[in-house]
Each structure stands twice: as C-alpha cells, then as structure tokens.
Coordinates of C-alpha atoms in Angstrom, one line a residue:
M14 CA -33.4 -65.1 57.4
I15 CA -31.0 -62.8 55.5
E16 CA -33.7 -61.8 53.1
A17 CA -36.0 -60.8 56.0
D18 CA -33.2 -58.9 57.8
L19 CA -32.2 -57.0 54.6
H20 CA -35.8 -56.0 54.0
E21 CA -36.4 -55.0 57.6
L22 CA -33.2 -53.0 58.2
Y23 CA -32.5 -51.6 54.7
G24 CA -35.7 -51.9 52.8
V25 CA -34.0 -54.2 50.2
D26 CA -36.3 -56.5 48.4
L27 CA -34.2 -59.5 47.1
G28 CA -37.2 -60.5 45.0
D29 CA -36.6 -57.4 42.8
R30 CA -34.5 -58.8 40.0
A31 CA -33.9 -55.4 38.5
L32 CA -32.3 -54.2 41.7
L33 CA -30.0 -57.1 41.9
R34 CA -28.9 -56.7 38.3
V35 CA -27.8 -53.1 38.8
R36 CA -26.1 -53.7 42.2
S37 CA -22.7 -55.3 42.6
W38 CA -21.8 -58.4 44.7
R39 CA -19.8 -56.0 46.9
W40 CA -22.9 -53.9 47.5
L41 CA -24.8 -57.0 48.7
R42 CA -21.8 -58.4 50.7
V43 CA -21.4 -55.1 52.6
R44 CA -25.0 -55.2 53.7
I45 CA -24.9 -58.8 54.7
L46 CA -21.8 -58.2 56.8
A47 CA -23.4 -55.2 58.4
L48 CA -26.3 -57.4 59.5
L49 CA -23.7 -59.1 61.8
S50 CA -23.2 -55.9 63.7
A51 CA -26.8 -54.9 63.8
E52 CA -29.6 -56.2 66.0
S53 CA -30.7 -58.8 63.4
R54 CA -31.8 -62.4 63.2
L55 CA -28.5 -63.3 61.5
A56 CA -26.5 -61.7 64.2
R57 CA -28.4 -63.6 66.9
V58 CA -27.9 -66.9 65.2
L59 CA -24.2 -66.5 64.3
T60 CA -23.0 -64.5 67.3
P61 CA -24.5 -66.1 70.4
P62 CA -24.2 -64.2 73.7
P63 CA -21.0 -64.9 75.7
T64 CA -21.3 -67.6 78.4
A65 CA -21.4 -66.3 82.0
P66 CA -18.2 -66.6 84.0
A67 CA -18.1 -69.2 86.8
P68 CA -19.1 -67.8 90.2
P69 CA -16.2 -67.3 92.6
G70 CA -15.7 -70.0 95.2
G71 CA -17.2 -72.6 93.0
T72 CA -16.9 -76.3 93.7
T73 CA -14.0 -78.4 92.6
P74 CA -14.7 -81.9 91.1
R75 CA -14.3 -84.9 93.4
R76 CA -11.8 -87.6 92.6

C-alpha cells in the first residue's frame, strides 16, 4: 500500500535499491508521513471519515 502510494504520488520506486542507498531515512519518513495528509490509500485506511452526529430529537433507550 505504501509502495503503491509513493509511486503514484511521488514517482518513487522502492524497488530501486540505488535510490534507497542515497536517500536518508528522514527523506523516506517525510514522504510516508505526507501520504497521511494526501488523498492516498494509506490515509483512507489510517484516518477513516468521522462518524456522523446523531440526529436531533433522537430516541432514548427504554428501561
């Protein structure tokens, strides 16, 4: 999922070992964290949409 998102949004190929050797962990971390604020698969999985508020005048549970 992260690999596909990185490729789709940033054009980063994690299969390119030469690229990963010259880039720092910070470089990768920044891009992975940015996926959380982008429209990405990772964001959809880890940040689900908020639940809808209860409608006004709802029912109360019976005792």
